[in-house]
PDB file of C-alpha atoms in Angstrom:
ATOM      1  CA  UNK A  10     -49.188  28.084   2.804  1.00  0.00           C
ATOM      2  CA  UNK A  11     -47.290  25.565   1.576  1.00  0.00           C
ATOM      3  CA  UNK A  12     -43.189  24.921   1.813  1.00  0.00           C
ATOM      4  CA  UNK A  13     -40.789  23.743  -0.248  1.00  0.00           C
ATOM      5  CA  UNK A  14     -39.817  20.093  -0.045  1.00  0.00           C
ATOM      6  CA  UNK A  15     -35.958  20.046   1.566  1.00  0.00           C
ATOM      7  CA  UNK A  16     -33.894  18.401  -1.039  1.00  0.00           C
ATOM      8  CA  UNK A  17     -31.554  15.122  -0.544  1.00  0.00           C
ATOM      9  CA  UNK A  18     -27.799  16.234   0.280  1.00  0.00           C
ATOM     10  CA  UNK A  19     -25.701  15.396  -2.420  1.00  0.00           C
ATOM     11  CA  UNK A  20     -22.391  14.126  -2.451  1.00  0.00           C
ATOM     12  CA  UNK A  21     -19.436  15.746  -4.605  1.00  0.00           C
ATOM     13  CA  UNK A  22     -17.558  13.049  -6.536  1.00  0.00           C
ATOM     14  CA  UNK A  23     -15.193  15.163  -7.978  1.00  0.00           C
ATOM     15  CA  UNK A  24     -13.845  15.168 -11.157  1.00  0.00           C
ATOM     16  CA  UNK A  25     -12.767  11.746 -13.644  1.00  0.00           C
ATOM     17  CA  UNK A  26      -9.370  13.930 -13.129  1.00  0.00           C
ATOM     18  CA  UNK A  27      -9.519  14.101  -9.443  1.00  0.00           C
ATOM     19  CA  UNK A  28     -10.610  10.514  -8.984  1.00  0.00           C
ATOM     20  CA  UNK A  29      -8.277   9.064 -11.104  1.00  0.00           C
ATOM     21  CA  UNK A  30      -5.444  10.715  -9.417  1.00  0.00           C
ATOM     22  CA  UNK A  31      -6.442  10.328  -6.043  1.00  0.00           C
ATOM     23  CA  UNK A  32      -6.769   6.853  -6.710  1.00  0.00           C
ATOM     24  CA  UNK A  33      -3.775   6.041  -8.758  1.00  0.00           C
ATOM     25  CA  UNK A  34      -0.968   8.552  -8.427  1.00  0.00           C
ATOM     26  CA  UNK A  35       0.005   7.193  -4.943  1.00  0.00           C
ATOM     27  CA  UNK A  36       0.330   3.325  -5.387  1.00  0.00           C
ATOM     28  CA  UNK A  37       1.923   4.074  -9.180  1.00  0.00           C
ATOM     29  CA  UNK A  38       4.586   6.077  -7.548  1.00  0.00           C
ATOM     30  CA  UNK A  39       5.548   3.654  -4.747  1.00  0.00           C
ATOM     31  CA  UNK A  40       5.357   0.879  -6.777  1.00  0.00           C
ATOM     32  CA  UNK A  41       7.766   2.550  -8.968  1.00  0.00           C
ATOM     33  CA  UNK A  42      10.109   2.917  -6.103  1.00  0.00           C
ATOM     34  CA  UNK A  43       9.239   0.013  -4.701  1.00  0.00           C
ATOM     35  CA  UNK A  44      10.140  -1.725  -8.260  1.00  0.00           C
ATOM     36  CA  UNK A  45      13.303   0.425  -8.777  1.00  0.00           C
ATOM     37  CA  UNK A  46      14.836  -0.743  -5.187  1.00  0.00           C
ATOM     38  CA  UNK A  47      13.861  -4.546  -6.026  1.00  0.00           C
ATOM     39  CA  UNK A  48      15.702  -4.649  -9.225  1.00  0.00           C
ATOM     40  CA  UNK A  49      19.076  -2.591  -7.599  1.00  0.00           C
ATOM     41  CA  UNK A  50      19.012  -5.329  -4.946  1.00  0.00           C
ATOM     42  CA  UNK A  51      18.583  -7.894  -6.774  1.00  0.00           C
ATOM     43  CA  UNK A  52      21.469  -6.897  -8.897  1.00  0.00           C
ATOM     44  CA  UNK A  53      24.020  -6.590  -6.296  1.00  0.00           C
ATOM     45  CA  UNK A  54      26.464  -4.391  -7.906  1.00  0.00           C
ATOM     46  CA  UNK A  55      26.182  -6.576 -11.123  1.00  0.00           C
ATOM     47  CA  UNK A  56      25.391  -5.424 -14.777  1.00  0.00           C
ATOM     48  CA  UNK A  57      21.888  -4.281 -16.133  1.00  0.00           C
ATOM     49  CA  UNK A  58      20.527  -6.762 -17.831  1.00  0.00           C
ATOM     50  CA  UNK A  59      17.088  -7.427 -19.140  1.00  0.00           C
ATOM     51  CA  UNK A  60      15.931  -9.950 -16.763  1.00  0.00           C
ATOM     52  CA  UNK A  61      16.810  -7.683 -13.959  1.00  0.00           C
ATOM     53  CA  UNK A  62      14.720  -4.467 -15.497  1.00  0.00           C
ATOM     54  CA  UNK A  63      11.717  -6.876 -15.794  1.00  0.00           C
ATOM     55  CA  UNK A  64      12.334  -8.352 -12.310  1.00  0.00           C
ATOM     56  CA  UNK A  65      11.784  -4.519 -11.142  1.00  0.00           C
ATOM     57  CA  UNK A  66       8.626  -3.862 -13.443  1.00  0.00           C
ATOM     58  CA  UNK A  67       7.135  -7.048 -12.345  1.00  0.00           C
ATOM     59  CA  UNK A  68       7.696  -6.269  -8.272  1.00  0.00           C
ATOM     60  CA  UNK A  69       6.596  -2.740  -8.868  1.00  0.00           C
ATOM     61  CA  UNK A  70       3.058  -3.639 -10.446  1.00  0.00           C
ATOM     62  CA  UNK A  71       2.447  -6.203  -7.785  1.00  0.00           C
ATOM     63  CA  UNK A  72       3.491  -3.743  -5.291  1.00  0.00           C
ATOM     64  CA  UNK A  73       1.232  -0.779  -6.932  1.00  0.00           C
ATOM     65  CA  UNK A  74      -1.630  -3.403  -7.611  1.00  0.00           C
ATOM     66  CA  UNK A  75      -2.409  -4.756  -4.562  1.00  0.00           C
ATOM     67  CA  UNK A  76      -1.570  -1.111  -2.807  1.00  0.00           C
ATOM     68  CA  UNK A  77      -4.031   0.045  -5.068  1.00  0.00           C
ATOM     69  CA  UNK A  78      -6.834  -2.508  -3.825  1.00  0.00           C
ATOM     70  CA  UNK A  79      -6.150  -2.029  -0.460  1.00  0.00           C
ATOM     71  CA  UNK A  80      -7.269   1.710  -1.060  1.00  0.00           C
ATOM     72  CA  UNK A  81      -9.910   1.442  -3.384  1.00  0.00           C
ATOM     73  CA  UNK A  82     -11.255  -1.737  -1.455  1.00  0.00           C
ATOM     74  CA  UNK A  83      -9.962  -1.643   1.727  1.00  0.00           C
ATOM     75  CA  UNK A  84     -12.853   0.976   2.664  1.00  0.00           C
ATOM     76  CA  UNK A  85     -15.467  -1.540   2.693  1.00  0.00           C
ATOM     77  CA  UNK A  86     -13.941  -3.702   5.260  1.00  0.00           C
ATOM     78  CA  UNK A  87     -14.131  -3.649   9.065  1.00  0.00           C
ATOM     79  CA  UNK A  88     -11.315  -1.301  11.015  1.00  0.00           C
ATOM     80  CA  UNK A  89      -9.608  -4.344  12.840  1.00  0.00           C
ATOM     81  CA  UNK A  90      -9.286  -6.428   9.488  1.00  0.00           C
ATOM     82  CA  UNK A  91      -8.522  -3.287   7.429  1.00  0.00           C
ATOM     83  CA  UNK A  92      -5.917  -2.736   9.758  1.00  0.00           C
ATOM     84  CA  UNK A  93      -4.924  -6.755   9.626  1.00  0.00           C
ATOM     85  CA  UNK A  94      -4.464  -6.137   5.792  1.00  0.00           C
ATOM     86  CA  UNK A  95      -2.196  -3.014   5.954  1.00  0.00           C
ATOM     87  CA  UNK A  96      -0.114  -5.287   8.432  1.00  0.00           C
ATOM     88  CA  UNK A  97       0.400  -7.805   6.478  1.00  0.00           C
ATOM     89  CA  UNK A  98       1.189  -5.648   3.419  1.00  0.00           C
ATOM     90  CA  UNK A  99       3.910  -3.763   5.122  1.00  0.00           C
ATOM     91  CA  UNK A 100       5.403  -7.189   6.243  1.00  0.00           C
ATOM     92  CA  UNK A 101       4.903  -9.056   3.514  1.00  0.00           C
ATOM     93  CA  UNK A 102       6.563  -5.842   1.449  1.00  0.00           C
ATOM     94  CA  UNK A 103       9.399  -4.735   4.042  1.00  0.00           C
ATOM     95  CA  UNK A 104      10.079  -8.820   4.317  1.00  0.00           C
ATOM     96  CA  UNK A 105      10.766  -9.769   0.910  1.00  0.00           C
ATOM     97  CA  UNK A 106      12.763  -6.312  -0.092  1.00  0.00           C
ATOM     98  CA  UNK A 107      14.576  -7.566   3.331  1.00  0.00           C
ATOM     99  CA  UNK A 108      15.425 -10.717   2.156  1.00  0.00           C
ATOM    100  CA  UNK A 109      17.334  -9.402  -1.343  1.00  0.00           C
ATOM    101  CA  UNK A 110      20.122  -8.004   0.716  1.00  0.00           C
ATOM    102  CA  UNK A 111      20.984 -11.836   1.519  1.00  0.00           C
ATOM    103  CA  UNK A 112      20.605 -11.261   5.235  1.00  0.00           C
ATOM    104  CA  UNK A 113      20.174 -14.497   7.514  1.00  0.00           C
ATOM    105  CA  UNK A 114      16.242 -15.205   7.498  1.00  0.00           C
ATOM    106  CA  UNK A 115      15.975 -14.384  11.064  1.00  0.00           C
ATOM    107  CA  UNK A 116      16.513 -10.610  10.651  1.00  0.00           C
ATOM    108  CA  UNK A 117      14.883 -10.519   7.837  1.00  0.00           C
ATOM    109  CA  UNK A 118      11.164 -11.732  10.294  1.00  0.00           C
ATOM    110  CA  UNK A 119      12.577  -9.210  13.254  1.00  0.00           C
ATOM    111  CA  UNK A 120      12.784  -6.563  10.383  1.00  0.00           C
ATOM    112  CA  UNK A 121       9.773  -7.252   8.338  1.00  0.00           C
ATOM    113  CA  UNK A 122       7.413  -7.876  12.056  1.00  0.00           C
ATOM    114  CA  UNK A 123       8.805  -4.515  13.455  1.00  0.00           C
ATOM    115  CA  UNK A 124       7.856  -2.450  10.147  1.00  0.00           C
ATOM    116  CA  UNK A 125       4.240  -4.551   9.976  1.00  0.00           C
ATOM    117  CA  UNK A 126       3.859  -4.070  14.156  1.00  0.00           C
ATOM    118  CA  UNK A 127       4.083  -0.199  13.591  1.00  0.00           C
ATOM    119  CA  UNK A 128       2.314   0.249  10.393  1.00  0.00           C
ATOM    120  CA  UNK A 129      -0.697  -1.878  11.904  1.00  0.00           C
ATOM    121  CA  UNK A 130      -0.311  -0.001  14.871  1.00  0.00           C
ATOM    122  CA  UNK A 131      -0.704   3.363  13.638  1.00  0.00           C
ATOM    123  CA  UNK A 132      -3.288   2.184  10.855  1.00  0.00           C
ATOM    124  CA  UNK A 133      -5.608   0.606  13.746  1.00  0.00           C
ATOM    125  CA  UNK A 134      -5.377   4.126  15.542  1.00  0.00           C
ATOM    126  CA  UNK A 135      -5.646   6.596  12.201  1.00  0.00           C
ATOM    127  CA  UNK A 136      -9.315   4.090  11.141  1.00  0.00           C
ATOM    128  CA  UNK A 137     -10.191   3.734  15.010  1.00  0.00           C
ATOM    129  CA  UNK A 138     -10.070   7.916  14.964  1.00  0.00           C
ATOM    130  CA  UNK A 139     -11.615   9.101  11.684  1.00  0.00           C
ATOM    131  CA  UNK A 140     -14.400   6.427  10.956  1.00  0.00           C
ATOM    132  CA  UNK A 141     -17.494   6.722  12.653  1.00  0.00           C
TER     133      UNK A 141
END
């Protein structure tokens, strides 16, 4: 008697709708935050001018850019370096929005190091806990 052949399990991709928003909603909206904050600090109670409202597009699209990559890429990468990466980009990021306020340097590393330590800490454990 013969059986039927099992078939290959299939993965559900979802939706172009679900994949582009999953993948784009989150960095576009805190880059847009993250853009909106540069641009107020970097105006220090000054007028709006032109310069400044590109100074905030720019920081927001580098912001959302590389935020972006580091989801869409980051999965590819080992735990320990994937975890590296999200360090650095919460220093890097906490560091030079930090550093608008005109703050001596010094606080600025303390600040931008304590933010990196505990978002490197708690990305480490979240990938060390759900990846196989």
């Amino acid at each position: 008697m013969a059986h039927a052949a099992p078939s290959a399990a299939r993965r559900h991709m979802g939706t172009m709708s679900e994949i582009h928003t999953g993948t784009w909603l989150g960095p576009l909206l805190i880059g847009a935050v993250y853009g909106i904050y540069c641009a107020f600090m970097k105006r220090d109670t000054g007028p709006v001018d032109a310069a400044n409202v590109f100074y905030g597009i720019l920081c927001g699209v580098l912001f959302a850019g590389l935020m972006f990559l580091l989801l869409r890429y980051g999965k590819n990468v080992v735990r320990e370096i994937r975890a590296a990466l999200w360090f650095s980009f919460a220093g890097i990021s906490m560091g030079y929005l930090y550093s608008l306020t005109g703050d001596s340097i010094w606080r600025t590393v303390v600040v931008a190091l304590s933010v990196a330590l505990g978002v490197g800490v708690a990305a480490f454990y979240w990938f060390y806990q759900h990846e196989p």
